Coordinates of C-alpha atoms in Angstrom, one line a residue:
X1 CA 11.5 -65.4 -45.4
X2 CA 14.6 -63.3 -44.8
X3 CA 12.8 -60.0 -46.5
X4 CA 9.9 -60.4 -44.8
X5 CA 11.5 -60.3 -41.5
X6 CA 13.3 -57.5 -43.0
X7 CA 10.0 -56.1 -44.0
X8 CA 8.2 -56.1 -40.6
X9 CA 11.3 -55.1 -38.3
X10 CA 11.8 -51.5 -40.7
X11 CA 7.8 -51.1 -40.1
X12 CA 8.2 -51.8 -36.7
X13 CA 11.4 -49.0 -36.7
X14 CA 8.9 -46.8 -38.5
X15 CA 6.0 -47.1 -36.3
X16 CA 8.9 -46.2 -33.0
X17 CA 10.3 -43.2 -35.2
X18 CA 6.4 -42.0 -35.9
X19 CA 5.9 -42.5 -32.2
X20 CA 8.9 -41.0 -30.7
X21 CA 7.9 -37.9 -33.1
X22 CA 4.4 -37.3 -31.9
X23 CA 5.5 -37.8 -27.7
X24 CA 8.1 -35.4 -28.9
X25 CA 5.8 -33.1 -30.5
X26 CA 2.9 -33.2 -28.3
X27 CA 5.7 -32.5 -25.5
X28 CA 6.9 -29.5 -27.1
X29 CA 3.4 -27.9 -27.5
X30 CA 2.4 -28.9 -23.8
X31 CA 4.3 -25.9 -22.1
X32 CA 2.8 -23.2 -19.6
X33 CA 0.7 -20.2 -20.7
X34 CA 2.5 -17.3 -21.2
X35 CA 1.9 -14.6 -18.6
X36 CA 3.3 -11.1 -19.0
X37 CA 6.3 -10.7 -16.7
X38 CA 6.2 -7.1 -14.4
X39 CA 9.7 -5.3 -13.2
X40 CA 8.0 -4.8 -10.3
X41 CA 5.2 -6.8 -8.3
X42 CA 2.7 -4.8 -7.2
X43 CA 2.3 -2.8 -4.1
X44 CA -0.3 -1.4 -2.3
X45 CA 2.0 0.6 0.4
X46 CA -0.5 -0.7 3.3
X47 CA 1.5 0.2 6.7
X48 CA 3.4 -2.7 7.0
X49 CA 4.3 -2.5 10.9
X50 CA 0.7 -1.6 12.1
X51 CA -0.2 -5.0 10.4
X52 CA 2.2 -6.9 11.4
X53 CA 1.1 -5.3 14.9
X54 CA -2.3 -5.8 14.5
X55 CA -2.2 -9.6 13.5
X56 CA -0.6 -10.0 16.3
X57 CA -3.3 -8.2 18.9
X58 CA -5.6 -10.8 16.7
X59 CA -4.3 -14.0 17.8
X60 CA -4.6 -12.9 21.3
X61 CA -8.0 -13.4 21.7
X62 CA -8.7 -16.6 22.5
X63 CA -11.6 -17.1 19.6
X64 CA -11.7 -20.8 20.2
X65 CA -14.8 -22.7 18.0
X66 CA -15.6 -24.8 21.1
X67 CA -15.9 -21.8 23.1
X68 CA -18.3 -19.9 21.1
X69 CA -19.9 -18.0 24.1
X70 CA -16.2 -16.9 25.4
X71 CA -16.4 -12.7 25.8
X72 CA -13.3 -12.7 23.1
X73 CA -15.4 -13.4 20.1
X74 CA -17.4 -10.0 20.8
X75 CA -14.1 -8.0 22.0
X76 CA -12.7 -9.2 18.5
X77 CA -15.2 -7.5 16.7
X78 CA -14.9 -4.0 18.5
X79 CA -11.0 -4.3 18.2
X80 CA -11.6 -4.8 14.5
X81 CA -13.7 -1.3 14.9
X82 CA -11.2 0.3 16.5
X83 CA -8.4 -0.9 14.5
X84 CA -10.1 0.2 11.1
X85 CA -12.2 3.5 11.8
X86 CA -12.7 4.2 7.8
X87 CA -13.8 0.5 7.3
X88 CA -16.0 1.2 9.9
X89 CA -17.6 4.4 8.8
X90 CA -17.1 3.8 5.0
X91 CA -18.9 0.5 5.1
X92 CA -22.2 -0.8 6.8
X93 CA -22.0 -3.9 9.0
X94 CA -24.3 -6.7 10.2
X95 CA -23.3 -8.9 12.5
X96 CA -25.5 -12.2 11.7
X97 CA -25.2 -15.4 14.0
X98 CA -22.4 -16.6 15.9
X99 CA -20.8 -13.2 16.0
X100 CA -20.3 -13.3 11.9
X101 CA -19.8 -9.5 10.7
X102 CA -21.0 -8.8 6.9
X103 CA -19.2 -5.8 5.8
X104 CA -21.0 -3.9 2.5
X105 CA -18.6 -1.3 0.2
X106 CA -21.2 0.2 -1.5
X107 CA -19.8 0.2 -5.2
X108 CA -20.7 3.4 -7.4
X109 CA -21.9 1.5 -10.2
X110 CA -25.3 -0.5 -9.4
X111 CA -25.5 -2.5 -12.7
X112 CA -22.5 -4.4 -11.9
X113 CA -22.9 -7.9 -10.0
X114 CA -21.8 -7.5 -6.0
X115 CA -18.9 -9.7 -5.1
X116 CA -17.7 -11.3 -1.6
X117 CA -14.7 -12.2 -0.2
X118 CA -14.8 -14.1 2.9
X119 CA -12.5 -15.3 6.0
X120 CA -13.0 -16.5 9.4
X121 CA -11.7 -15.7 13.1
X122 CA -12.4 -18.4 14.6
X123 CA -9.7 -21.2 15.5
X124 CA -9.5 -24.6 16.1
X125 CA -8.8 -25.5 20.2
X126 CA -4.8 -26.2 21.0
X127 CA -4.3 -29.7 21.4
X128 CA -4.1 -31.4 25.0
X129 CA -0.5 -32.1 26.4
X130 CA 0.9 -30.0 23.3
X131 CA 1.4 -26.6 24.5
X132 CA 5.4 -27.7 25.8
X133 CA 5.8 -28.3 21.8
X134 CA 5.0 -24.5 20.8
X135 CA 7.9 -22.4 20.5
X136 CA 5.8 -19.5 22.1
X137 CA 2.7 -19.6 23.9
X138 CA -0.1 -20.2 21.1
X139 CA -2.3 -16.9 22.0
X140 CA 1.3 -14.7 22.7
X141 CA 1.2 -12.9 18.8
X142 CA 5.0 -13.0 19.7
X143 CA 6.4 -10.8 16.6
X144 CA 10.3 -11.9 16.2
X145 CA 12.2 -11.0 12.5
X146 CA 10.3 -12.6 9.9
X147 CA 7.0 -14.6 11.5
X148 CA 3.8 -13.4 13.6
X149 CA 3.5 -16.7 15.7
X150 CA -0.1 -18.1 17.4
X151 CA -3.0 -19.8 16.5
X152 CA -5.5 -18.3 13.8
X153 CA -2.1 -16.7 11.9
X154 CA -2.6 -19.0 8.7
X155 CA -5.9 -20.3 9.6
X156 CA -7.3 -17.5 9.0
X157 CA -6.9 -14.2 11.2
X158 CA -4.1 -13.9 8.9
X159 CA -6.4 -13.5 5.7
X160 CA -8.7 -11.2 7.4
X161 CA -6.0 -8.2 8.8
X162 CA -4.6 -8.7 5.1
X163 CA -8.0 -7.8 4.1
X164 CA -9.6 -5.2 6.2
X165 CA -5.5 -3.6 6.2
X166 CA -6.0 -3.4 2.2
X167 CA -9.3 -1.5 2.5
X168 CA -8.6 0.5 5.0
X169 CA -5.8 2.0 2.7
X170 CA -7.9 2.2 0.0
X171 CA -10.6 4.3 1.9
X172 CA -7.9 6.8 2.5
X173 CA -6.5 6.9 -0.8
X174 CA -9.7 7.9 -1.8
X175 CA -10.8 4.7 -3.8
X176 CA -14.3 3.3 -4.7
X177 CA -14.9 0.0 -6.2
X178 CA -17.5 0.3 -9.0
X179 CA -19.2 -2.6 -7.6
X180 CA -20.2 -3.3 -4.5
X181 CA -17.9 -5.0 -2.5
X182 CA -18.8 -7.3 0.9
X183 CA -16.5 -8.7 3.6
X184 CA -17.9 -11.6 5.6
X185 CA -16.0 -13.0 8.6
X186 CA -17.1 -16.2 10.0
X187 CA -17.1 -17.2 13.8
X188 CA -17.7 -20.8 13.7
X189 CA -16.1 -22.1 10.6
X190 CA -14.4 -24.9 12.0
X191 CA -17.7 -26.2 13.6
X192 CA -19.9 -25.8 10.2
X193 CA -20.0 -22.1 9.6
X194 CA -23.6 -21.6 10.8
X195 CA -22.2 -18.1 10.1
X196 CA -21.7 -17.9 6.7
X197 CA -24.7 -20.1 6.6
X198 CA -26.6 -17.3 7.7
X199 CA -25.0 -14.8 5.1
X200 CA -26.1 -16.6 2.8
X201 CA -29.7 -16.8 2.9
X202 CA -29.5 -13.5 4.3
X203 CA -28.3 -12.5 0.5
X204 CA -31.2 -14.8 -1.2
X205 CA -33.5 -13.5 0.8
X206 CA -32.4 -9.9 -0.3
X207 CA -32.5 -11.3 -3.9
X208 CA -29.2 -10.7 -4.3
X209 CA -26.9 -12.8 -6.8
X210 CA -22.7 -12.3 -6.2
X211 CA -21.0 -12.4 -9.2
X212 CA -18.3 -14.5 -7.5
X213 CA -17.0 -14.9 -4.2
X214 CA -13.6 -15.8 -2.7
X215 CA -12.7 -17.9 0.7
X216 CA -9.9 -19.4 2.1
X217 CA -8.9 -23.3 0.9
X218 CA -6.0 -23.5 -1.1
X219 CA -2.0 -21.1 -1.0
X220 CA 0.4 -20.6 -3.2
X221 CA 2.3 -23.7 -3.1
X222 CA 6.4 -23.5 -2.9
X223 CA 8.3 -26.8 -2.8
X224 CA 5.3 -28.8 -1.7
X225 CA 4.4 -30.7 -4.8
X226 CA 7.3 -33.0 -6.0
X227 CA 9.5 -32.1 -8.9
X228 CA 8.0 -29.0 -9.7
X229 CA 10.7 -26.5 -8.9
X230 CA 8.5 -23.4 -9.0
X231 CA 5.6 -22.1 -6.6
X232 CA 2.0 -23.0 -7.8
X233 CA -0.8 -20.7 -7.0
X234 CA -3.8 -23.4 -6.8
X235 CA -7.3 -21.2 -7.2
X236 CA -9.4 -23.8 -6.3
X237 CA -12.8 -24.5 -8.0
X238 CA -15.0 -26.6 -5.8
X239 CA -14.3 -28.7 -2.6
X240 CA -15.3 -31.7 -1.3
X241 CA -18.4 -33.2 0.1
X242 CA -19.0 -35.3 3.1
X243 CA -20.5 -38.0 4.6
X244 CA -19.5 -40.2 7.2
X245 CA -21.5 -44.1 6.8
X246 CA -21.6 -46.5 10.0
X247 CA -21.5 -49.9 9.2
X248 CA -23.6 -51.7 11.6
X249 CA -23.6 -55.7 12.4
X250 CA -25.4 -58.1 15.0
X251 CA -25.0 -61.1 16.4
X252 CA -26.1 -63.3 19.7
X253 CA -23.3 -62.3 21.4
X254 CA -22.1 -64.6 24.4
X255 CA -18.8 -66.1 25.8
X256 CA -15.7 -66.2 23.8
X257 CA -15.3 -69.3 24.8
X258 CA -17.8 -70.7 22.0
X259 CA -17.4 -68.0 19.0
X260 CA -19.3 -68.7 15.8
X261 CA -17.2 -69.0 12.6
X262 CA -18.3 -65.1 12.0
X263 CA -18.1 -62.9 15.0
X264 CA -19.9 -59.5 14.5
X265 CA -16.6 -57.7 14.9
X266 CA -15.1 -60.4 11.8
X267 CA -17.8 -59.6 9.5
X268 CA -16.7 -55.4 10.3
X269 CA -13.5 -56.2 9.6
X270 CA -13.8 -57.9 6.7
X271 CA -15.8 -55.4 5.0
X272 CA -13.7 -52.6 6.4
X273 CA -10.8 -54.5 4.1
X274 CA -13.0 -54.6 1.1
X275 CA -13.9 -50.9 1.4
X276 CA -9.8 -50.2 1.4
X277 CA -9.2 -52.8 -1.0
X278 CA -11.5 -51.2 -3.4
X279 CA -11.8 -47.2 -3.3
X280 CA -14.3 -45.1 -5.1
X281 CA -13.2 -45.0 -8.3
X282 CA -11.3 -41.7 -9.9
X283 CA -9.2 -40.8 -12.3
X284 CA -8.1 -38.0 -14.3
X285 CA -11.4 -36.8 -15.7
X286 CA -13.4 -33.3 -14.9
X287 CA -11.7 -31.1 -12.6
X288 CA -9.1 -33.4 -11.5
X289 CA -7.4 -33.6 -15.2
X290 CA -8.1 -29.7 -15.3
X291 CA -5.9 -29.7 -12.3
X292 CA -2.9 -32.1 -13.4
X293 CA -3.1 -30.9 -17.1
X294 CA -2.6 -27.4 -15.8
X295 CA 0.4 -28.8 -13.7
X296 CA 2.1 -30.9 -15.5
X297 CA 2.5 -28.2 -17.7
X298 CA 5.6 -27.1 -15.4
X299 CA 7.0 -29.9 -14.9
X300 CA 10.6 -30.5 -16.2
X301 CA 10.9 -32.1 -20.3
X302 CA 10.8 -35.9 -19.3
X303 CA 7.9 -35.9 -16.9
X304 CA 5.7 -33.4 -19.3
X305 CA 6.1 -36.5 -21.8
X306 CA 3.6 -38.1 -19.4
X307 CA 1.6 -35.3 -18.9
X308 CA 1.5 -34.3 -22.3
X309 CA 0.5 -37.7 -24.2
X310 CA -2.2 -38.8 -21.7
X311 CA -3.8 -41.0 -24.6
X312 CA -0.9 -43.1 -24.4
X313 CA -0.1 -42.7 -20.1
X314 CA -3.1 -41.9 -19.0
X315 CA -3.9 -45.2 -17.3
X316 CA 0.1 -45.3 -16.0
X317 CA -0.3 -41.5 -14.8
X318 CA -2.9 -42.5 -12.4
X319 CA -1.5 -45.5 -11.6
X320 CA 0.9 -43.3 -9.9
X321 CA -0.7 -40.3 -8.5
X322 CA -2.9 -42.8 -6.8
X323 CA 0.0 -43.5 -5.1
X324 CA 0.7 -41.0 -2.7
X325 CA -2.5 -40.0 -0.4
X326 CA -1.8 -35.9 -1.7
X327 CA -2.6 -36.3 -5.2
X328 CA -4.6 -39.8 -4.7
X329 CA -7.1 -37.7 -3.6
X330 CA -7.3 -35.4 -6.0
X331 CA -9.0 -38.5 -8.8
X332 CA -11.5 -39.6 -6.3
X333 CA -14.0 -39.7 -3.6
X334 CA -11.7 -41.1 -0.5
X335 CA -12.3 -43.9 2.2
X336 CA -11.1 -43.2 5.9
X337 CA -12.5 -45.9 8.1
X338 CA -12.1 -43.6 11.1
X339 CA -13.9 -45.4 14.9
X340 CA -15.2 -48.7 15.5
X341 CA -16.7 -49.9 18.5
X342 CA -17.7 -53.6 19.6
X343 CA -18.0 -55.4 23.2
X344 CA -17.0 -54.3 26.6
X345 CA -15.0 -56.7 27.7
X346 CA -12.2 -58.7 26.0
X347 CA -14.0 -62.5 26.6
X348 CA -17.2 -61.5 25.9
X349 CA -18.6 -61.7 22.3
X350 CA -20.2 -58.2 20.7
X351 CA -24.0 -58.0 20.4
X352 CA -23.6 -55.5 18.0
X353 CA -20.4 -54.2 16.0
X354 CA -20.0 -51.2 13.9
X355 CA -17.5 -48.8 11.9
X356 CA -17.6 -45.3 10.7
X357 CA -16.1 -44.7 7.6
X358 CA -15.2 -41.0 6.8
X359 CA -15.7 -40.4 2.6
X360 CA -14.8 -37.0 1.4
X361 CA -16.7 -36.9 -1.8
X362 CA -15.1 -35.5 -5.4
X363 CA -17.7 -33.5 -7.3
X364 CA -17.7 -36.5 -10.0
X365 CA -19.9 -38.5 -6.7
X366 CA -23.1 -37.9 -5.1
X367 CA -24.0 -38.8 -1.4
X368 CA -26.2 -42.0 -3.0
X369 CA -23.4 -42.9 -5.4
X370 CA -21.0 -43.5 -2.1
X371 CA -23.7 -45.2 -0.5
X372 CA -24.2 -47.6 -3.4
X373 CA -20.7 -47.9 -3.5
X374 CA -20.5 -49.0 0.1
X375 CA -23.4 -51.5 -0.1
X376 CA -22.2 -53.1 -3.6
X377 CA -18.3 -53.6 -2.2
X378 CA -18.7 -55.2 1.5
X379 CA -21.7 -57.4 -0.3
X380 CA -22.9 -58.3 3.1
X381 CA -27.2 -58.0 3.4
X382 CA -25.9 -58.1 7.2
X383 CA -24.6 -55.3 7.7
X384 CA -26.9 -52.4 7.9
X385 CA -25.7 -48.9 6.2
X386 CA -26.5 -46.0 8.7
X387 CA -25.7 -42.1 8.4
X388 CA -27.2 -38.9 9.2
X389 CA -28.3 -37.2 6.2
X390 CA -28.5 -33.8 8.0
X391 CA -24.9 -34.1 8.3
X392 CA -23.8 -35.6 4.7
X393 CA -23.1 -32.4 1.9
X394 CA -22.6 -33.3 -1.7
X395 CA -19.4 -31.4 -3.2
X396 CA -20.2 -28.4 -4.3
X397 CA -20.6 -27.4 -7.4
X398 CA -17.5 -26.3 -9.9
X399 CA -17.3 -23.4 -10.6
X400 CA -15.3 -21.2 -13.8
X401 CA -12.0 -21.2 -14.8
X402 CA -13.0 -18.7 -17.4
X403 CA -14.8 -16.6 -15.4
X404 CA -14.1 -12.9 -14.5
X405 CA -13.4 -13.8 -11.0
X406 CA -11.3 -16.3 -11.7
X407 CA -9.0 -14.4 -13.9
X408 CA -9.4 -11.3 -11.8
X409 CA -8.0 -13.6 -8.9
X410 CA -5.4 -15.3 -11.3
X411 CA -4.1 -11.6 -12.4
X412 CA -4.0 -10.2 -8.8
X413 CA -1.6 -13.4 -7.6
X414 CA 0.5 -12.7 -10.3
X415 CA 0.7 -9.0 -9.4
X416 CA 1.4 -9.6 -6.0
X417 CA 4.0 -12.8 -6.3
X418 CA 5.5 -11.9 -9.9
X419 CA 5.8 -15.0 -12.4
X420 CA 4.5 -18.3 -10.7
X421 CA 2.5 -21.3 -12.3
X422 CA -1.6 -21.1 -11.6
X423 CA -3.5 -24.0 -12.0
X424 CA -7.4 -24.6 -11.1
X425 CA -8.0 -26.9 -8.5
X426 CA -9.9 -29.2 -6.0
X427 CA -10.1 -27.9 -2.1
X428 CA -10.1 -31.8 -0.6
X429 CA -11.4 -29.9 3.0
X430 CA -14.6 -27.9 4.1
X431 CA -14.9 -24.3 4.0
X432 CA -17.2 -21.8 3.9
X433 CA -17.3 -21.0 1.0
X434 CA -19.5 -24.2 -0.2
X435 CA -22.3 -22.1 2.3
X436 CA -21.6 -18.4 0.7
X437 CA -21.5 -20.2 -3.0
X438 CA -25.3 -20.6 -2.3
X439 CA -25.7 -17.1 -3.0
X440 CA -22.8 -16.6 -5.7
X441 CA -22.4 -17.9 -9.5
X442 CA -19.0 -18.6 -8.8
X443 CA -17.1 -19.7 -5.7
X444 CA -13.1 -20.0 -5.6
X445 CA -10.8 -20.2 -2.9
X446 CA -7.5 -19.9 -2.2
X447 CA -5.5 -17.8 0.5
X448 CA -2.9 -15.4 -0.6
X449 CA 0.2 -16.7 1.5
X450 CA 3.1 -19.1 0.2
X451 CA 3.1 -22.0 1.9
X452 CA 6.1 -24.8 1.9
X453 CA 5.7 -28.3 2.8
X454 CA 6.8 -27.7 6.6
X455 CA 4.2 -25.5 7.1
X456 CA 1.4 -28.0 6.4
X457 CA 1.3 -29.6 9.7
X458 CA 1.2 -26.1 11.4
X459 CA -2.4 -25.9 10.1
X460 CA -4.1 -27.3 13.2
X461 CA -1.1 -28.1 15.1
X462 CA 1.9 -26.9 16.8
X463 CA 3.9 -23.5 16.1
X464 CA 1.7 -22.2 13.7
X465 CA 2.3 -19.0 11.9
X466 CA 2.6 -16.7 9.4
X467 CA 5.6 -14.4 8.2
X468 CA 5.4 -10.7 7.9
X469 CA 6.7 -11.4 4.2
X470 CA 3.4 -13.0 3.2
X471 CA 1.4 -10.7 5.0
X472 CA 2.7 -7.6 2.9
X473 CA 1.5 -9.7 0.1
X474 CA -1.5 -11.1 0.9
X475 CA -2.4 -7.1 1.2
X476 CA -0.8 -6.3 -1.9
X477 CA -2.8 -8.9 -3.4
X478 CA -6.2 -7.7 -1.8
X479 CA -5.5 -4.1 -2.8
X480 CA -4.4 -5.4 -6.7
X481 CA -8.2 -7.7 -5.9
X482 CA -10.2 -4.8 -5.3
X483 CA -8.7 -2.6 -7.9
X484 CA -10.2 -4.7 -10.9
X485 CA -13.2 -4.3 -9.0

């Protein structure tokens, strides 16, 4: 008896040993890709100042979404004449609906595949009862040491001076892309992007096919993800869909002095609970493991372990990115039960009760898979499912992470920002580049500013704005763009 015991406790030592060996090993080979390290980042030599200057005649006018007839969107687009004359005479320009300017570089070599990159002007209105929370006025362009401050700096006027600033310079050195290059600048991205919309089939239409395209939807990412010490470029592949379901239920209504055992408003709420109780399912498959395999390779020893030997972790890794709302929405399709409405009066029993319920779908999800998911979880015949289907968009489809454009992107970041971790990702937001990938093979999207995790509720709030330091190298990184071109 005693040998046996002996027996099975060194297998079970040799089993831990083998174990310990592969983790080990697998952990040693998970490590970043290696990049080739430049003395110097790149640099355009863009006039810095007269950026930084005109940014900040930019977020002056008062290009508010909701306002889309205000005498500032047109005024924006002859300042953006008159602030870059060789754009202006180098390029044609259309100006398609709701004041959206499409810019085409005529490239010297008409074989090659046009590409598009793409911002807006637009901005998003300033929040009632906040302006006493801005440090300056939010349409001032106050210039201090290091930031341009005002709304539109990071979302996005900020992208499109980088741009137009880059090409400008260009023009002058006397550069040509060899292939055709177009600028689109949408007016009404926060609303839909009708704009880019209409760039769109305006391309089909002219049979024309971009090679790839780049928008705004992800930044460089410094000290914003937890425990990765180093900034992470995310170049984002696709980005969510949308649809937002109303849950509807009816009853007779009457006094709330006599309720029935299920109140209309009850049998809401109870399915409301159900829907949070049970989200979508997700997980690390598709382009979410494409994202956290691509991270965790930066991570320090003991957490690549995790990373590294997913066919052990795998179900524990999820277990905790599904944790925190950042990264838990990365593995799936998310529920946000967002307005519910039911009777008038507090004694008085609702007729009728409903709920919306905001989903932002992952690419891995259809409109009808949410649906089904919906109807099969509350289990309630009921309720009735409503939703506008003129409103609901699928994700949009993924593009390449092999791709010239992606790598052409990938290069230009590290030009421009030196030695940093780039991963492909997941924009969980709408932009508009899910309209311009209509007429593009490939659609990617990130914004060439580093961001920390401060800066995150700037984005449609208070105070936002965007330091002279990333302007110089989103430039630098639009010039080092359009030179692979």
């Amino acid at each position: 008896m005693g040998r046996v015991l002996l027996r099975l406790l060194a297998g079970l030592v040799l089993v831990v040993v083998v174990l310990l060996a592969v983790l080990i090993f697998n952990t040693l080979r998970y490590k970043p890709e290696a990049t080739a390290d430049s003395a110097t980042p790149y640099e355009l030599g863009a006039d810095i100042e007269q950026a930084t200057k005109d940014l900040s005649a930019a977020v002056k006018f008062r290009t508010v979404s909701t306002d889309l007839e205000h005498p500032d969107f047109a005024a924006f687009l002859t300042f953006l004449q008159d602030s870059y004359p060789l754009v202006h005479t180098t390029m044609s320009r259309e100006v398609l609906a709701r004041q959206t300017p499409l810019y085409k570089w005529q490239g010297s070599d008409p074989s090659l595949a046009p590409i598009l990159l793409a911002g807006h002007y637009d901005v998003v209105p300033i929040a009632p009862g906040s302006h006493h929370l801005w440090e300056h006025e939010p349409f001032s362009g106050v210039i201090d040491d290091e930031f341009v401050w005002g709304r539109g700096t990071l979302d996005d006027k900020g992208a499109v001076i980088a741009m137009l600033t880059a090409a400008e310079k260009m023009i002058a050195d006397g550069f040509t892309p060899k292939r055709t290059v177009y600028f689109s600048f949408g007016g009404d991205e926060e609303i839909g992007g009708l704009g880019a919309m209409a760039v769109a089939v305006h391309l089909n239409e002219q049979d024309i096919e971009l090679d790839w395209m780049l928008d705004e939807g992800s930044f460089v990412l410094d000290k914003v993800i937890p425990g990765l010490d180093q900034p992470v470029a995310s170049i984002n592949l696709s980005e969510k869909g949308y649809v937002t379901l109303e849950l509807v239920a009816k009853s007779a209504g009457g006094h709330s002095s006599m309720p029935p055992r299920v109140t209309a408003v009850g049998r809401i709420a109870k399915a409301i609970t159900r829907l949070q109780d049970n989200p979508v399912p997700g997980g690390l498959t598709g382009i979410s493991e494409e994202f956290f395999d691509g991270l965790g390779r930066h991570f320090s020893f003991g957490q690549r372990v995790v990373f590294a030997n997913r066919w052990l972790f795998k179900p524990l890794l999820e277990t905790i990115l599904a944790g925190s709302p950042t990264t838990d929405a990365m593995l799936r399709s998310t529920t946000a039960p967002t307005m519910l409405t039911g009777s008038s009066k507090d004694n008085v029993l609702a007729a009728e009760a409903s709920a919306k319920i905001n989903f932002r779908i992952h690419p891995r999800d259809s409109v009808a898979d949410i649906v089904a998911h919906v109807r099969q979880t509350i289990d309630d015949p009921e309720i009735e499912i409503r939703y506008d289907e003129s409103l609901a968009n699928p994700a949009s489809p993924v593009s390449s992470a092999q791709a010239t454009g992606y790598l052409d992107i990938k290069t230009s970041i590290l030009d421009a920002f030196g030695p940093l971790a780039t991963v492909p990702g997941l924009t969980i937001a709408a932009t508009d580049a899910r309209h311009y990938g209509k007429a593009a093979k490939d659609a990617y999207r990130i914004n060439p500013f580093k961001i920390e995790g401060s800066d995150l509720a700037r984005f449609h709030g208070t105070n936002e704005r965007l330091s002279i330091e990333n302007l110089e190298t989103g430039i630098n990184f639009f010039g080092a763009l359009l030179q692979k071109q």
